[in-house]
């Protein structure tokens, strides 16, 4: 241990105690990781700056992402066949499109926003194709598989995220696990291939998360030595850049010069003149409105409107699926004669009430606000996903109610549905209304706060509810 730069015996003793506590395997893993990092740094230093790093992150993507758990996932999906395999192939296309986009990143400098939008469009199109496939196959018997793949597809969005893109991939992982756990629950002890599938898909996302964390820690690592990208740029085969390498010091200087531009960062802001200040213009105190007639026009153009385009409302039976979409302030929606072969899909509705008569197969409510659903019975699951301030009442029975990424949800149970399982994830303000027997309901809040501790004796985590009322 003489190589350790400790200046006192206390420091040396602490290092020895730490090493004694580590197992032989842990020490071997640590040494292996240190050697890998050393080799990587030496390789980069030997080959030069941006070109070497760019080539390296492409090689790492091929080895750790495309060549990682994704291969096993695709093999299992191929064995299953059908829509699971078809959807899995679309996920593969997303990862391949991501590889093509990273090739552009490796060969070019950081582009302006409009050019970036053009460059990333092929990747965006593959994501949209995969999501559209899910929307067209909601009646599939493997809906949980398809939902998991659909959530996983969103992982490609990390290319738009800074400064913590890996955290975005982790959020996608969490959403995917919610549905792979359903697959696991359905097939555990019945089909080991299905169980393996449910476990390997989340690992695919963890491979991507680790890759992004290691090579694109704060955002996409464009090549500072590359050429300027244009909207006509197409991905080329992955090769090290032929541009002359610069020293590590020069690369750092370029980085800090971009960060330290100072005045140019605020050059697009409007100047607050005296006539816009309330303490210097008494007229503003009465109206509380700042007039902008004298404000100087800046070079920055207006931002495009962020409001989503509203589509025409839909209420129709498409095959065996009832589709209720884009309804606004409509309380007269009634699905009559529902049967056990039909599913109901409610999407992007606001301030509306939907009544479902008869026993249907399953119901999904997605991206709705201030809506209410009254239904008799369902033989499958009633799912509420990404909604706000919604209500649902069952007058018959339903085995499972699933609430995911929803803020504000009130569920009214019936006497026949008191055994319903309620599964929640990443949601808040959830209340269950239980019938008393006199026509009234008792309200019960679903817990949102938990306390987790490490159980040293059992060597696992122990989680229990937290009583916020003391």
Short mmCIF file of C-alpha atoms in Angstrom, two decimals:
data_model
loop_
_atom_site.label_atom_id
_atom_site.label_comp_id
_atom_site.label_asym_id
_atom_site.label_seq_id
_atom_site.Cartn_x
_atom_site.Cartn_y
_atom_site.Cartn_z
CA UNK A 1 0.00 0.00 0.00
CA UNK A 2 3.00 2.31 -0.25
CA UNK A 3 1.61 3.77 -3.45
CA UNK A 4 -1.41 5.24 -1.67
CA UNK A 5 -0.88 9.00 -1.12
CA UNK A 6 -1.77 9.02 2.59
CA UNK A 7 0.21 11.46 4.75
CA UNK A 8 -0.54 9.81 8.09
CA UNK A 9 -0.77 6.38 9.66
CA UNK A 10 -4.47 7.06 10.33
CA UNK A 11 -5.15 7.26 6.63
CA UNK A 12 -3.19 4.06 5.94
CA UNK A 13 -5.03 2.21 8.71
CA UNK A 14 -8.42 3.32 7.37
CA UNK A 15 -7.49 2.04 3.91
CA UNK A 16 -6.39 -1.32 5.33
CA UNK A 17 -9.62 -1.69 7.32
CA UNK A 18 -11.69 -0.90 4.21
CA UNK A 19 -9.83 -3.46 2.15
CA UNK A 20 -10.20 -6.15 4.84
CA UNK A 21 -13.97 -5.61 4.85
CA UNK A 22 -14.18 -6.17 1.07
CA UNK A 23 -14.44 -9.72 -0.21
CA UNK A 24 -11.93 -11.16 -2.67
CA UNK A 25 -14.55 -10.97 -5.43
CA UNK A 26 -15.30 -7.31 -4.67
CA UNK A 27 -11.58 -6.45 -4.74
CA UNK A 28 -11.17 -8.26 -8.03
CA UNK A 29 -14.12 -6.42 -9.56
CA UNK A 30 -12.77 -3.08 -8.32
CA UNK A 31 -9.32 -3.74 -9.76
CA UNK A 32 -10.87 -4.85 -13.06
CA UNK A 33 -12.95 -1.66 -13.31
CA UNK A 34 -9.93 0.53 -12.52
CA UNK A 35 -7.86 -1.23 -15.18
CA UNK A 36 -10.65 -0.75 -17.73
CA UNK A 37 -10.88 2.96 -16.96
CA UNK A 38 -7.10 3.34 -17.15
CA UNK A 39 -6.97 1.54 -20.50
CA UNK A 40 -9.80 3.71 -21.82
CA UNK A 41 -8.10 6.97 -20.77
CA UNK A 42 -4.75 5.89 -22.19
CA UNK A 43 -6.43 4.95 -25.48
CA UNK A 44 -8.15 8.31 -25.73
CA UNK A 45 -4.97 10.18 -24.92
CA UNK A 46 -3.00 8.22 -27.50
CA UNK A 47 -5.49 8.76 -30.32
CA UNK A 48 -6.31 12.38 -29.65
CA UNK A 49 -9.40 14.36 -28.64
CA UNK A 50 -12.91 14.45 -30.09
CA UNK A 51 -12.44 11.94 -32.91
CA UNK A 52 -11.22 9.22 -30.55
CA UNK A 53 -13.99 9.80 -28.02
CA UNK A 54 -16.65 9.77 -30.77
CA UNK A 55 -15.39 6.50 -32.19
CA UNK A 56 -15.25 5.01 -28.72
CA UNK A 57 -18.84 5.80 -27.78
CA UNK A 58 -20.05 4.20 -31.02
CA UNK A 59 -18.09 1.04 -30.28
CA UNK A 60 -19.49 1.02 -26.74
CA UNK A 61 -23.05 1.34 -28.05
CA UNK A 62 -22.53 -1.61 -30.39
CA UNK A 63 -21.02 -3.78 -27.68
CA UNK A 64 -23.03 -2.82 -24.59
CA UNK A 65 -26.45 -1.88 -26.00
CA UNK A 66 -26.99 -3.61 -29.35
CA UNK A 67 -24.84 -6.53 -28.25
CA UNK A 68 -26.20 -6.66 -24.69
CA UNK A 69 -29.54 -7.86 -23.33
CA UNK A 70 -31.31 -6.59 -26.46
CA UNK A 71 -30.17 -9.69 -28.35
CA UNK A 72 -31.66 -12.02 -25.76
CA UNK A 73 -34.88 -10.01 -25.68
CA UNK A 74 -35.26 -10.29 -29.46
CA UNK A 75 -34.55 -14.03 -29.37
CA UNK A 76 -37.28 -14.62 -26.78
CA UNK A 77 -39.73 -12.41 -28.69
CA UNK A 78 -39.04 -14.35 -31.88
CA UNK A 79 -39.91 -17.58 -30.07
CA UNK A 80 -43.25 -16.11 -28.97
CA UNK A 81 -44.06 -14.85 -32.46
CA UNK A 82 -47.25 -12.93 -33.22
CA UNK A 83 -47.73 -9.31 -32.25
CA UNK A 84 -45.17 -9.55 -29.42
CA UNK A 85 -42.43 -10.36 -31.92
CA UNK A 86 -43.66 -7.74 -34.39
CA UNK A 87 -43.64 -5.06 -31.72
CA UNK A 88 -40.23 -6.19 -30.47
CA UNK A 89 -38.83 -5.79 -33.99
CA UNK A 90 -40.10 -2.20 -34.00
CA UNK A 91 -38.22 -1.62 -30.74
CA UNK A 92 -35.14 -3.02 -32.47
CA UNK A 93 -35.68 -0.50 -35.28
CA UNK A 94 -35.71 2.30 -32.70
CA UNK A 95 -32.35 1.17 -31.30
CA UNK A 96 -30.92 0.90 -34.83
CA UNK A 97 -32.20 4.39 -35.67
CA UNK A 98 -30.59 5.63 -32.46
CA UNK A 99 -27.31 4.07 -33.64
CA UNK A 100 -27.58 5.93 -36.96
CA UNK A 101 -28.23 9.19 -35.12
CA UNK A 102 -25.24 8.64 -32.82
CA UNK A 103 -23.12 8.18 -35.95
CA UNK A 104 -24.10 11.70 -36.99
CA UNK A 105 -23.29 12.95 -33.49
CA UNK A 106 -19.84 11.34 -33.69
CA UNK A 107 -19.01 13.04 -37.00
CA UNK A 108 -20.38 16.57 -36.56
CA UNK A 109 -20.33 19.61 -34.31
CA UNK A 110 -23.31 20.65 -32.21
CA UNK A 111 -25.98 21.84 -34.71
CA UNK A 112 -28.49 24.67 -34.26
CA UNK A 113 -31.95 23.65 -32.96
CA UNK A 114 -33.66 23.63 -36.37
CA UNK A 115 -30.99 21.38 -37.87
CA UNK A 116 -31.11 19.10 -34.81
CA UNK A 117 -34.86 18.63 -35.31
CA UNK A 118 -34.23 17.52 -38.90
CA UNK A 119 -31.40 15.17 -37.93
CA UNK A 120 -33.39 13.43 -35.21
CA UNK A 121 -36.52 13.02 -37.37
CA UNK A 122 -35.73 9.46 -38.59
CA UNK A 123 -35.41 8.35 -34.97
CA UNK A 124 -38.64 10.12 -34.04
CA UNK A 125 -40.45 8.41 -36.91
CA UNK A 126 -39.39 4.95 -35.69
CA UNK A 127 -40.66 5.78 -32.21
CA UNK A 128 -43.99 6.93 -33.64
CA UNK A 129 -44.32 3.75 -35.70
CA UNK A 130 -43.81 1.60 -32.60
CA UNK A 131 -46.35 3.60 -30.57
CA UNK A 132 -48.86 3.51 -33.43
CA UNK A 133 -48.52 -0.29 -33.56
CA UNK A 134 -49.54 -0.48 -29.92
CA UNK A 135 -52.55 1.77 -30.47
CA UNK A 136 -53.76 -0.50 -33.29
CA UNK A 137 -53.36 -3.69 -31.22
CA UNK A 138 -55.01 -2.76 -27.93
CA UNK A 139 -57.31 -5.78 -28.27
CA UNK A 140 -54.29 -8.12 -28.22
CA UNK A 141 -54.22 -10.95 -25.69
CA UNK A 142 -50.62 -9.88 -24.99
CA UNK A 143 -51.56 -6.30 -24.14
CA UNK A 144 -49.20 -6.19 -21.14
CA UNK A 145 -46.28 -7.22 -23.36
CA UNK A 146 -47.14 -4.54 -25.89
CA UNK A 147 -47.64 -1.91 -23.19
CA UNK A 148 -44.21 -2.72 -21.76
CA UNK A 149 -42.57 -2.40 -25.18
CA UNK A 150 -44.42 0.85 -25.83
CA UNK A 151 -43.07 2.31 -22.57
CA UNK A 152 -39.56 1.08 -23.42
CA UNK A 153 -39.66 2.76 -26.84
CA UNK A 154 -39.76 6.16 -25.11
CA UNK A 155 -36.17 5.63 -23.94
CA UNK A 156 -34.93 7.19 -27.20
CA UNK A 157 -36.09 10.55 -25.89
CA UNK A 158 -32.87 10.91 -23.90
CA UNK A 159 -31.22 12.54 -26.92
CA UNK A 160 -33.29 15.66 -26.17
CA UNK A 161 -32.40 15.74 -22.46
CA UNK A 162 -29.67 17.68 -20.66
CA UNK A 163 -27.97 17.74 -18.24
CA UNK A 164 -29.13 14.32 -16.89
CA UNK A 165 -30.15 12.11 -19.84
CA UNK A 166 -29.43 8.90 -17.92
CA UNK A 167 -32.06 9.88 -15.37
CA UNK A 168 -34.62 10.09 -18.18
CA UNK A 169 -33.80 6.52 -19.24
CA UNK A 170 -34.24 5.44 -15.62
CA UNK A 171 -37.74 6.94 -15.60
CA UNK A 172 -38.55 4.99 -18.76
CA UNK A 173 -37.24 1.88 -17.00
CA UNK A 174 -39.63 2.47 -14.07
CA UNK A 175 -42.62 2.82 -16.39
CA UNK A 176 -41.68 -0.35 -18.27
CA UNK A 177 -41.25 -2.40 -15.10
CA UNK A 178 -44.82 -1.57 -14.11
CA UNK A 179 -46.04 -3.65 -17.07
CA UNK A 180 -43.33 -6.33 -17.12
CA UNK A 181 -44.34 -7.06 -13.53
CA UNK A 182 -47.84 -7.80 -14.82
CA UNK A 183 -46.36 -10.28 -17.29
CA UNK A 184 -44.30 -11.79 -14.48
CA UNK A 185 -47.36 -12.12 -12.25
CA UNK A 186 -49.37 -13.74 -15.03
CA UNK A 187 -46.80 -16.37 -16.02
CA UNK A 188 -44.79 -17.01 -12.85
CA UNK A 189 -44.70 -20.74 -12.23
CA UNK A 190 -46.42 -21.39 -15.59
CA UNK A 191 -44.05 -20.34 -18.36
CA UNK A 192 -40.39 -19.70 -17.60
CA UNK A 193 -39.73 -18.20 -21.04
CA UNK A 194 -42.34 -15.53 -20.35
CA UNK A 195 -40.83 -14.89 -16.92
CA UNK A 196 -37.39 -14.49 -18.50
CA UNK A 197 -38.85 -12.09 -21.09
CA UNK A 198 -40.35 -9.94 -18.33
CA UNK A 199 -36.95 -9.68 -16.68
CA UNK A 200 -34.73 -9.13 -19.71
CA UNK A 201 -36.64 -6.15 -21.18
CA UNK A 202 -35.88 -3.92 -18.15
CA UNK A 203 -32.25 -5.02 -18.44
CA UNK A 204 -32.18 -3.66 -22.00
CA UNK A 205 -33.05 -0.24 -20.62
CA UNK A 206 -30.47 -0.53 -17.85
CA UNK A 207 -27.84 -1.27 -20.52
CA UNK A 208 -28.84 1.95 -22.27
CA UNK A 209 -28.91 3.91 -19.00
CA UNK A 210 -25.37 2.78 -18.12
CA UNK A 211 -24.16 3.62 -21.61
CA UNK A 212 -25.68 7.11 -21.54
CA UNK A 213 -24.27 7.73 -18.07
CA UNK A 214 -20.77 6.74 -19.16
CA UNK A 215 -20.56 8.40 -22.58
CA UNK A 216 -23.19 11.16 -22.67
CA UNK A 217 -23.21 12.14 -19.02
CA UNK A 218 -24.57 15.68 -19.43
CA UNK A 219 -26.03 15.35 -22.93
CA UNK A 220 -25.08 14.27 -26.44
CA UNK A 221 -21.31 14.32 -27.00
CA UNK A 222 -21.05 16.02 -30.38
CA UNK A 223 -17.64 16.03 -32.03
CA UNK A 224 -16.03 19.49 -31.59
CA UNK A 225 -13.58 18.63 -34.37
CA UNK A 226 -16.22 17.42 -36.81
CA UNK A 227 -17.84 19.23 -39.69
CA UNK A 228 -21.00 21.32 -39.42
CA UNK A 229 -24.13 19.20 -39.71
CA UNK A 230 -26.93 20.16 -42.08
CA UNK A 231 -30.48 19.02 -42.62
CA UNK A 232 -29.27 16.86 -45.53
CA UNK A 233 -26.77 14.98 -43.37
CA UNK A 234 -27.22 11.21 -43.48
CA UNK A 235 -25.55 8.68 -41.18
CA UNK A 236 -22.41 7.11 -42.56
CA UNK A 237 -20.58 3.96 -41.44
CA UNK A 238 -18.95 4.37 -38.07
CA UNK A 239 -15.31 5.36 -38.56
CA UNK A 240 -12.93 7.54 -36.60
CA UNK A 241 -12.93 11.11 -37.86
CA UNK A 242 -10.10 12.05 -40.20
CA UNK A 243 -9.89 15.55 -38.75
CA UNK A 244 -6.53 16.35 -37.09
CA UNK A 245 -6.69 15.54 -33.39
CA UNK A 246 -6.31 18.33 -30.87
CA UNK A 247 -4.75 18.14 -27.46
CA UNK A 248 -6.82 17.51 -24.34
CA UNK A 249 -6.03 21.05 -23.17
CA UNK A 250 -7.40 22.57 -26.40
CA UNK A 251 -10.61 20.53 -26.07
CA UNK A 252 -11.08 21.78 -22.52
CA UNK A 253 -10.49 25.36 -23.63
CA UNK A 254 -13.21 25.00 -26.29
CA UNK A 255 -15.59 23.62 -23.70
CA UNK A 256 -15.04 26.43 -21.20
CA UNK A 257 -15.21 29.08 -23.91
CA UNK A 258 -18.72 27.86 -24.78
CA UNK A 259 -19.77 27.88 -21.13
CA UNK A 260 -18.26 31.27 -20.42
CA UNK A 261 -19.84 33.33 -23.20
CA UNK A 262 -21.44 35.48 -20.51
CA UNK A 263 -23.09 38.46 -22.22
CA UNK A 264 -24.30 36.53 -25.26
CA UNK A 265 -26.40 34.33 -23.01
CA UNK A 266 -28.63 37.29 -22.08
CA UNK A 267 -28.43 39.12 -25.41
CA UNK A 268 -31.96 38.09 -26.38
CA UNK A 269 -33.65 39.45 -23.25
CA UNK A 270 -35.75 42.61 -23.37
CA UNK A 271 -34.54 45.63 -21.45
CA UNK A 272 -36.90 46.96 -18.76
CA UNK A 273 -37.21 50.68 -19.46
CA UNK A 274 -38.31 53.37 -16.96
CA UNK A 275 -41.83 53.58 -18.40
CA UNK A 276 -42.26 49.85 -17.61
CA UNK A 277 -41.35 50.23 -13.92
CA UNK A 278 -44.24 50.79 -11.53
CA UNK A 279 -42.24 52.94 -9.11
CA UNK A 280 -41.34 55.35 -11.96
CA UNK A 281 -44.64 55.26 -13.84
CA UNK A 282 -47.68 55.96 -11.56
CA UNK A 283 -50.14 54.98 -14.30
CA UNK A 284 -49.07 51.35 -14.03
CA UNK A 285 -50.00 51.15 -10.36
CA UNK A 286 -53.68 51.59 -11.17
CA UNK A 287 -53.89 49.11 -14.05
CA UNK A 288 -51.16 46.59 -13.05
CA UNK A 289 -50.53 46.17 -16.79
CA UNK A 290 -47.16 46.86 -18.35
CA UNK A 291 -47.38 48.46 -21.79
CA UNK A 292 -44.91 47.13 -24.29
CA UNK A 293 -45.38 49.73 -27.02
CA UNK A 294 -42.03 51.35 -26.36
CA UNK A 295 -40.12 48.15 -25.84
CA UNK A 296 -37.35 47.55 -28.33
CA UNK A 297 -37.74 44.64 -30.68
CA UNK A 298 -35.08 41.99 -30.18
CA UNK A 299 -33.60 39.69 -32.74
CA UNK A 300 -35.12 36.68 -31.09
CA UNK A 301 -38.21 35.51 -32.97
CA UNK A 302 -41.44 34.46 -31.31
CA UNK A 303 -41.60 30.92 -30.01
CA UNK A 304 -44.07 28.58 -31.67
CA UNK A 305 -47.24 27.89 -29.76
CA UNK A 306 -46.97 24.88 -27.47
CA UNK A 307 -50.67 24.11 -27.44
CA UNK A 308 -51.62 20.75 -28.85
CA UNK A 309 -53.76 20.58 -31.95
CA UNK A 310 -57.25 19.45 -31.01
CA UNK A 311 -58.61 16.59 -33.09
CA UNK A 312 -62.27 15.94 -33.88
CA UNK A 313 -64.11 13.81 -31.29
CA UNK A 314 -64.47 10.08 -31.91
CA UNK A 315 -67.13 7.72 -30.55
CA UNK A 316 -67.31 4.48 -32.51
CA UNK A 317 -67.08 0.70 -32.34
CA UNK A 318 -63.97 -0.29 -34.30
CA UNK A 319 -63.99 -4.07 -34.63
CA UNK A 320 -64.25 -5.27 -31.05
CA UNK A 321 -63.02 -2.04 -29.49
CA UNK A 322 -65.12 0.92 -28.44
CA UNK A 323 -63.12 4.10 -29.07
CA UNK A 324 -63.94 7.31 -27.20
CA UNK A 325 -61.43 10.04 -28.05
CA UNK A 326 -61.10 13.82 -27.88
CA UNK A 327 -64.48 14.36 -26.25
CA UNK A 328 -64.86 17.76 -24.57
CA UNK A 329 -67.65 18.73 -22.16
CA UNK A 330 -69.85 15.85 -23.29
CA UNK A 331 -71.94 14.11 -20.62
CA UNK A 332 -74.15 12.10 -22.99
CA UNK A 333 -71.74 9.34 -24.02
CA UNK A 334 -73.28 5.90 -23.48
CA UNK A 335 -71.97 2.54 -24.68
CA UNK A 336 -74.98 0.21 -24.87
CA UNK A 337 -74.95 -3.54 -25.23
CA UNK A 338 -71.31 -4.06 -24.28
CA UNK A 339 -70.21 -7.71 -24.21
CA UNK A 340 -67.28 -9.74 -22.91
CA UNK A 341 -65.44 -9.72 -26.26
CA UNK A 342 -65.32 -5.93 -26.44
CA UNK A 343 -62.79 -3.53 -24.96
CA UNK A 344 -63.22 0.16 -24.25
CA UNK A 345 -60.51 2.76 -24.94
CA UNK A 346 -61.00 6.32 -23.63
CA UNK A 347 -58.34 8.82 -24.73
CA UNK A 348 -57.76 12.59 -24.44
CA UNK A 349 -61.20 13.44 -23.10
CA UNK A 350 -61.93 16.44 -20.86
CA UNK A 351 -64.90 17.35 -18.66
CA UNK A 352 -66.95 14.41 -19.96
CA UNK A 353 -68.93 11.49 -18.56
CA UNK A 354 -68.89 8.03 -20.13
CA UNK A 355 -71.45 5.36 -19.21
CA UNK A 356 -70.78 1.72 -20.12
CA UNK A 357 -73.66 -0.78 -20.01
CA UNK A 358 -73.12 -4.54 -19.87
CA UNK A 359 -70.03 -6.59 -19.01
CA UNK A 360 -67.02 -5.75 -21.20
CA UNK A 361 -63.59 -7.34 -21.47
CA UNK A 362 -61.46 -4.44 -20.24
CA UNK A 363 -61.40 -0.64 -20.02
CA UNK A 364 -58.47 1.73 -20.50
CA UNK A 365 -58.62 5.45 -19.72
CA UNK A 366 -55.58 7.42 -20.88
CA UNK A 367 -54.60 11.12 -20.81
CA UNK A 368 -58.00 12.34 -19.63
CA UNK A 369 -58.82 15.31 -17.40
CA UNK A 370 -61.85 15.91 -15.17
CA UNK A 371 -63.75 12.93 -16.55
CA UNK A 372 -66.02 10.31 -14.96
CA UNK A 373 -66.72 6.74 -16.03
CA UNK A 374 -69.70 4.69 -14.83
CA UNK A 375 -69.57 1.01 -15.79
CA UNK A 376 -71.28 -2.21 -14.81
CA UNK A 377 -68.62 -4.94 -14.96
CA UNK A 378 -65.35 -5.92 -16.62
CA UNK A 379 -63.75 -9.36 -16.73
CA UNK A 380 -60.28 -7.90 -17.07
CA UNK A 381 -58.61 -4.73 -15.82
CA UNK A 382 -59.81 -1.16 -15.58
CA UNK A 383 -56.69 0.93 -16.28
CA UNK A 384 -56.25 4.64 -15.57
CA UNK A 385 -53.05 6.04 -17.08
CA UNK A 386 -51.65 9.57 -17.05
CA UNK A 387 -54.94 11.22 -16.03
CA UNK A 388 -55.87 14.17 -13.82
CA UNK A 389 -58.90 14.59 -11.56
CA UNK A 390 -60.91 11.60 -12.74
CA UNK A 391 -63.61 9.42 -11.18
CA UNK A 392 -64.80 5.89 -11.84
CA UNK A 393 -67.71 3.92 -10.41
CA UNK A 394 -68.35 0.19 -10.79
CA UNK A 395 -71.87 -1.05 -10.13
CA UNK A 396 -71.03 -4.72 -10.69
CA UNK A 397 -67.58 -6.29 -10.39
CA UNK A 398 -64.07 -5.87 -11.72
CA UNK A 399 -61.07 -8.00 -10.63
CA UNK A 400 -58.36 -5.34 -10.94
CA UNK A 401 -58.11 -1.57 -11.08
CA UNK A 402 -54.74 -0.17 -12.16
CA UNK A 403 -53.77 3.48 -11.58
CA UNK A 404 -50.53 4.70 -13.16
CA UNK A 405 -49.04 8.21 -13.38
CA UNK A 406 -52.30 9.84 -12.33
CA UNK A 407 -52.93 12.84 -10.06
CA UNK A 408 -56.37 12.91 -8.51
CA UNK A 409 -58.46 9.73 -8.77
CA UNK A 410 -61.62 8.67 -6.95
CA UNK A 411 -62.95 5.13 -7.26
CA UNK A 412 -66.48 4.12 -6.14
CA UNK A 413 -66.78 0.41 -5.40
CA UNK A 414 -69.96 -1.65 -5.18
CA UNK A 415 -70.86 -4.46 -2.79
CA UNK A 416 -69.85 -6.97 -5.46
CA UNK A 417 -66.45 -5.38 -6.05
CA UNK A 418 -65.08 -5.19 -2.50
CA UNK A 419 -62.49 -7.87 -3.35
CA UNK A 420 -61.08 -5.82 -6.25
CA UNK A 421 -57.28 -5.53 -6.33
CA UNK A 422 -56.10 -1.94 -6.73
CA UNK A 423 -52.58 -1.51 -8.13
CA UNK A 424 -51.00 1.96 -8.08
CA UNK A 425 -47.73 3.43 -9.33
CA UNK A 426 -46.37 6.99 -9.51
CA UNK A 427 -49.78 8.46 -8.62
CA UNK A 428 -51.20 10.82 -6.00
CA UNK A 429 -54.46 11.95 -4.38
CA UNK A 430 -56.19 8.59 -4.76
CA UNK A 431 -59.33 7.79 -2.77
CA UNK A 432 -61.46 4.66 -2.61
CA UNK A 433 -65.13 5.05 -1.77
CA UNK A 434 -66.54 1.95 -0.02
CA UNK A 435 -70.33 1.47 0.33
CA UNK A 436 -71.64 1.50 3.91
CA UNK A 437 -74.95 -0.22 3.26
CA UNK A 438 -77.20 2.76 3.86
CA UNK A 439 -76.60 4.25 0.42
CA UNK A 440 -73.65 6.31 1.65
CA UNK A 441 -69.91 5.78 1.16
CA UNK A 442 -66.89 5.85 3.45
CA UNK A 443 -63.77 7.44 1.99
CA UNK A 444 -60.35 5.80 2.28
CA UNK A 445 -57.13 7.33 0.94
CA UNK A 446 -54.56 5.12 -0.76
CA UNK A 447 -51.17 5.62 0.97
CA UNK A 448 -48.56 7.61 -0.91
CA UNK A 449 -45.77 7.85 1.66
CA UNK A 450 -43.58 4.95 2.73
CA UNK A 451 -40.61 4.34 4.97
CA UNK A 452 -37.87 1.96 3.82
CA UNK A 453 -35.07 0.58 6.01
CA UNK A 454 -32.34 -1.99 5.54
CA UNK A 455 -32.80 -5.20 7.54
CA UNK A 456 -29.25 -6.31 8.32
CA UNK A 457 -30.39 -9.65 9.74
CA UNK A 458 -32.47 -10.69 6.71
CA UNK A 459 -30.26 -8.74 4.27
CA UNK A 460 -33.14 -7.09 2.44
CA UNK A 461 -35.16 -3.88 2.38
CA UNK A 462 -38.17 -3.49 4.64
CA UNK A 463 -40.88 -1.05 3.59
CA UNK A 464 -43.88 0.03 5.62
CA UNK A 465 -46.48 2.76 5.47
CA UNK A 466 -45.72 6.11 7.05
CA UNK A 467 -48.40 7.58 9.27
CA UNK A 468 -48.29 11.24 8.27
CA UNK A 469 -50.84 12.09 10.95
CA UNK A 470 -48.45 11.04 13.65
#
